[in-house]
Short mmCIF file of C-alpha atoms in Angstrom, two decimals:
data_model
loop_
_atom_site.label_atom_id
_atom_site.label_comp_id
_atom_site.label_asym_id
_atom_site.label_seq_id
_atom_site.Cartn_x
_atom_site.Cartn_y
_atom_site.Cartn_z
CA UNK A 101 30.50 27.55 -1.74
CA UNK A 102 27.36 26.01 -0.97
CA UNK A 103 25.23 24.44 2.24
CA UNK A 104 23.33 21.58 0.82
CA UNK A 105 20.96 20.81 4.56
CA UNK A 106 18.95 17.19 4.29
CA UNK A 107 16.43 16.47 6.65
CA UNK A 108 15.06 20.45 7.34
CA UNK A 109 11.85 19.25 8.44
CA UNK A 110 13.70 18.06 11.46
CA UNK A 111 13.81 19.73 14.46
CA UNK A 112 17.17 19.95 14.17
CA UNK A 113 17.39 20.80 11.17
CA UNK A 114 15.36 23.78 11.36
CA UNK A 115 17.32 24.97 14.13
CA UNK A 116 20.55 24.67 11.86
CA UNK A 117 18.53 27.12 9.23
CA UNK A 118 18.10 29.78 11.38
CA UNK A 119 21.72 29.06 12.88
CA UNK A 120 23.36 29.49 9.44
CA UNK A 121 20.82 33.04 8.51
CA UNK A 122 21.72 34.34 11.32
CA UNK A 123 26.18 33.67 11.13
CA UNK A 124 26.93 33.44 7.74
CA UNK A 125 25.65 36.10 4.28
CA UNK A 126 27.58 34.37 2.29
CA UNK A 127 27.30 31.22 1.47
CA UNK A 128 24.13 29.61 0.19
CA UNK A 129 22.16 27.28 2.63
CA UNK A 130 20.41 25.10 -0.34
CA UNK A 131 17.37 22.49 1.10
CA UNK A 132 16.51 19.95 -0.17
CA UNK A 133 12.93 18.15 1.13
CA UNK A 134 10.30 15.93 -0.11
CA UNK A 135 7.79 18.37 2.17
CA UNK A 136 8.71 21.47 2.94
CA UNK A 137 8.03 24.38 0.18
CA UNK A 138 10.18 26.94 -0.79
CA UNK A 139 12.93 24.11 -0.86
CA UNK A 140 14.46 21.83 -4.12
CA UNK A 141 12.07 18.60 -4.17
CA UNK A 142 14.59 15.65 -3.45
CA UNK A 143 13.43 11.90 -2.14
CA UNK A 144 16.72 10.12 -0.44
CA UNK A 145 14.71 6.85 -2.28
CA UNK A 146 14.72 8.64 -5.80
CA UNK A 147 18.75 9.40 -5.88
CA UNK A 148 18.59 10.14 -9.70
CA UNK A 149 16.63 13.12 -9.25
CA UNK A 150 19.33 14.36 -7.23
CA UNK A 151 21.01 17.70 -9.10
CA UNK A 152 23.69 19.55 -8.38
CA UNK A 153 23.21 23.36 -8.35
CA UNK A 154 25.05 26.11 -10.91
CA UNK A 155 28.02 23.10 -10.30
CA UNK A 156 29.29 24.90 -7.08
CA UNK A 157 31.27 22.92 -4.65
CA UNK A 158 29.01 21.96 -1.82
CA UNK A 159 29.30 21.04 1.32
CA UNK A 160 26.60 18.29 2.63
CA UNK A 161 24.95 18.19 6.07
CA UNK A 162 22.54 16.60 7.47
CA UNK A 163 20.01 15.79 10.37
CA UNK A 164 17.81 12.89 7.94
CA UNK A 165 18.49 8.84 8.89
CA UNK A 166 22.05 8.26 8.37
CA UNK A 167 20.90 5.02 6.79
CA UNK A 168 19.91 7.00 3.73
CA UNK A 169 22.43 9.11 3.18
CA UNK A 170 23.87 6.17 2.89
CA UNK A 171 22.42 4.22 0.86
CA UNK A 172 21.86 7.98 -1.18
CA UNK A 173 25.43 8.66 -1.42
CA UNK A 174 26.79 5.10 -2.05
CA UNK A 175 23.97 4.87 -4.94
CA UNK A 176 25.61 8.31 -6.11
CA UNK A 177 29.23 7.55 -5.95
CA UNK A 178 29.02 4.11 -8.20
CA UNK A 179 25.42 4.93 -10.61
CA UNK A 180 25.93 8.76 -10.61
CA UNK A 181 30.12 9.82 -9.87
CA UNK A 182 29.88 13.05 -11.81
CA UNK A 183 27.14 13.66 -9.59
CA UNK A 184 29.63 13.94 -5.81
CA UNK A 185 32.70 15.75 -7.90
CA UNK A 186 31.37 19.17 -6.68
CA UNK A 187 31.18 18.14 -3.28
CA UNK A 188 33.77 18.93 -0.73
CA UNK A 189 32.58 17.36 2.90
CA UNK A 190 30.03 15.96 4.34
CA UNK A 191 28.62 16.46 8.25
CA UNK A 192 25.90 14.13 8.96
CA UNK A 193 23.77 12.59 12.25
CA UNK A 194 24.05 9.46 13.15
CA UNK A 195 23.52 8.11 16.97
CA UNK A 196 25.10 6.86 19.95
CA UNK A 197 22.66 4.22 19.96
CA UNK A 198 25.55 2.73 18.12
CA UNK A 199 27.37 2.14 21.24
CA UNK A 200 24.55 2.15 23.89
CA UNK A 201 22.57 -0.57 21.67
CA UNK A 202 25.70 -2.34 20.48
CA UNK A 203 24.71 -5.60 22.96
CA UNK A 204 20.06 -5.35 23.64
CA UNK A 205 18.27 -7.93 23.77
CA UNK A 206 15.59 -6.77 21.66
CA UNK A 207 15.55 -7.00 18.40
CA UNK A 208 14.15 -4.01 17.73
CA UNK A 209 17.47 -1.99 19.33
CA UNK A 210 19.83 -4.52 17.09
CA UNK A 211 18.52 -4.28 13.61
CA UNK A 212 19.17 -0.10 14.96
CA UNK A 213 22.34 -0.88 15.72
CA UNK A 214 23.13 -2.99 12.61
CA UNK A 215 21.49 0.22 10.69
CA UNK A 216 24.07 2.68 11.51
CA UNK A 217 26.89 0.19 11.78
CA UNK A 218 26.37 -0.16 7.98
CA UNK A 219 25.48 2.83 7.08
CA UNK A 220 28.83 4.47 8.95
CA UNK A 221 31.12 1.99 7.27
CA UNK A 222 29.68 2.59 4.03
CA UNK A 223 29.88 7.06 4.92
CA UNK A 224 33.80 6.09 5.70
CA UNK A 225 34.50 3.25 2.38
CA UNK A 226 33.13 7.41 0.32
CA UNK A 227 34.92 9.54 3.14
CA UNK A 228 38.37 6.81 1.64
CA UNK A 229 37.58 7.40 -1.76
CA UNK A 230 36.22 10.97 -2.68
CA UNK A 231 39.46 11.68 -0.06
CA UNK A 232 37.16 14.72 1.05
CA UNK A 233 36.59 15.57 5.28
CA UNK A 234 33.69 13.73 6.87
CA UNK A 235 31.70 14.19 10.48
CA UNK A 236 29.98 11.76 11.55
CA UNK A 237 27.48 13.35 14.75
CA UNK A 238 26.51 10.79 17.19
CA UNK A 239 23.80 12.19 19.47
CA UNK A 240 22.20 10.46 22.14
CA UNK A 241 18.23 11.63 23.14
CA UNK A 242 17.36 14.40 21.29
CA UNK A 243 14.79 17.22 22.72
CA UNK A 244 13.27 20.41 22.01
CA UNK A 245 10.26 21.61 19.47
CA UNK A 246 12.05 24.12 17.30
CA UNK A 247 8.92 26.38 16.04
CA UNK A 248 5.79 23.92 14.38
CA UNK A 249 8.42 20.95 14.17
CA UNK A 250 8.46 18.65 17.29
CA UNK A 251 10.85 16.19 18.55
CA UNK A 252 10.02 12.69 19.20
CA UNK A 253 10.97 12.00 22.67
CA UNK A 254 9.87 13.77 24.72
CA UNK A 255 6.66 14.30 23.19
CA UNK A 256 6.29 10.47 22.59
CA UNK A 257 7.02 10.23 27.18
CA UNK A 258 4.38 12.76 26.85
CA UNK A 259 1.41 11.40 25.89
CA UNK A 260 2.45 8.08 27.78
CA UNK A 261 2.46 10.63 30.14
CA UNK A 262 -0.33 12.05 30.00
CA UNK A 263 -2.68 8.88 28.60
CA UNK A 264 -1.47 5.92 30.82
CA UNK A 265 -2.44 5.72 35.20
CA UNK A 266 0.50 3.17 35.26
CA UNK A 267 3.91 3.48 33.79
CA UNK A 268 5.56 0.94 34.97
CA UNK A 269 9.75 0.95 34.51
CA UNK A 270 12.98 -0.79 35.16
CA UNK A 271 14.81 0.66 38.65
CA UNK A 272 17.86 0.56 36.70
CA UNK A 273 17.76 1.59 33.00
CA UNK A 274 20.68 3.58 33.09
CA UNK A 275 21.84 7.36 32.22
CA UNK A 276 20.96 10.12 29.49
CA UNK A 277 22.46 13.30 28.40
CA UNK A 278 19.02 14.50 26.43
CA UNK A 279 20.93 17.45 24.04
CA UNK A 280 18.44 20.68 22.60
CA UNK A 281 18.16 20.26 19.29
CA UNK A 282 19.86 24.02 18.93
CA UNK A 283 22.99 22.34 21.34
CA UNK A 284 23.29 19.65 18.61
CA UNK A 285 22.53 22.32 15.42
CA UNK A 286 25.06 24.90 16.87
CA UNK A 287 27.57 21.34 16.32
CA UNK A 288 27.15 21.14 12.43
CA UNK A 289 26.98 24.84 12.35
CA UNK A 290 30.80 24.41 14.05
CA UNK A 291 31.61 22.30 12.27
CA UNK A 292 30.26 24.17 8.76
CA UNK A 293 32.18 26.61 9.70
CA UNK A 294 35.65 24.40 10.34
CA UNK A 295 34.98 22.56 6.99
CA UNK A 296 34.37 25.63 4.81
CA UNK A 297 38.56 27.26 6.35
CA UNK A 298 40.10 23.90 6.71
CA UNK A 299 41.61 21.61 3.41
CA UNK A 300 42.52 18.37 5.52
CA UNK A 301 40.42 15.88 4.43
CA UNK A 302 40.08 13.34 7.66
CA UNK A 303 37.08 11.49 8.49
CA UNK A 304 35.87 12.55 12.31
CA UNK A 305 33.28 10.98 14.66
CA UNK A 306 31.80 12.74 18.20
CA UNK A 307 30.07 12.22 20.64
CA UNK A 308 27.73 14.06 21.65
CA UNK A 309 24.85 15.02 25.23
CA UNK A 310 24.16 17.85 26.76
CA UNK A 311 24.60 19.61 30.06
CA UNK A 312 23.10 17.26 32.54
CA UNK A 313 22.95 13.56 33.01
CA UNK A 314 19.63 12.27 34.08
CA UNK A 315 18.75 8.62 34.98
CA UNK A 316 14.68 7.97 33.06
CA UNK A 317 12.88 7.97 35.87
CA UNK A 318 14.61 11.43 36.78
CA UNK A 319 13.52 12.43 32.93
CA UNK A 320 10.29 11.34 33.34
CA UNK A 321 9.28 13.15 36.77
CA UNK A 322 10.42 15.70 35.48
CA UNK A 323 7.72 15.58 32.91
CA UNK A 324 5.05 14.89 35.13
CA UNK A 325 5.78 17.56 37.05
CA UNK A 326 6.31 20.12 34.73
CA UNK A 327 3.50 19.07 32.43
CA UNK A 328 0.44 22.29 32.90
CA UNK A 329 -1.93 19.16 32.32
CA UNK A 330 -1.66 17.60 35.52
CA UNK A 331 -2.59 20.93 36.89
CA UNK A 332 -6.26 19.85 36.08
CA UNK A 333 -5.86 16.57 36.87
CA UNK A 334 -4.09 13.43 38.94
CA UNK A 335 -0.57 12.54 37.97
CA UNK A 336 0.67 9.45 35.92
CA UNK A 337 2.15 6.86 38.31
CA UNK A 338 5.08 5.64 37.57
CA UNK A 339 6.50 2.75 39.21
CA UNK A 340 9.94 0.99 39.18
CA UNK A 341 10.29 -2.82 39.70
CA UNK A 342 13.80 -4.76 39.11
CA UNK A 343 14.86 -5.26 35.73
CA UNK A 344 14.58 -9.36 35.34
CA UNK A 345 10.26 -9.04 36.16
CA UNK A 346 10.42 -6.15 33.58
CA UNK A 347 11.86 -8.59 31.40
CA UNK A 348 10.13 -11.23 31.80
CA UNK A 349 6.54 -9.26 31.91
CA UNK A 350 7.47 -7.55 28.70
CA UNK A 351 8.61 -10.87 26.86
CA UNK A 352 4.89 -11.35 25.70
CA UNK A 353 5.33 -8.44 23.93
#
């Protein structure tokens, strides 16, 4: 059985490749990507280009955006079902934003919730149709650089802190459990081993976070104090203001 990997150019995808290569020798990890060399070329927006390797059974592990994966699989199921006959299981990465963004006032957050919800519904229908085990991972804030690949969450916050003299945030912004790329990759790897050994055909969802629960302010303070750049210049001043005032001020944006 082969393992097909989508989203290899993410930090978690790179961590998964490292973990897989160190722990499994009797299965082949086939990497699909639009960008990286040494992999099979595949654009998820062009599902007709997808080809099964050597007519062998395969598991699909994906760290690509779940809405792209869902549309990709839905198209194959409806238009090219012969390309899914060797598919024996799916491990896909979604987001805990499915729960945290559902009642957000932000149109951007609401749109994200809708994309995640529709995608998971599509994959659920595929599971019922194909009768294969599927696991959807719903991680919180992902952080951690792997090789040349950098996360888009913590590094974005570092950029803000590096370039802004003052950063204003709402006083009550909830709590987060940042999860490292390797932690998420290990969970996907354990599910891979489970799928290889098990014959059960279940649909599971796992909402996961890291080891520490932090407020948004604590995350920013940690980055602010730990950034070597700030040894040469003044730190970014972080100001908390009441939520009502914060939301009122950002309405024009």
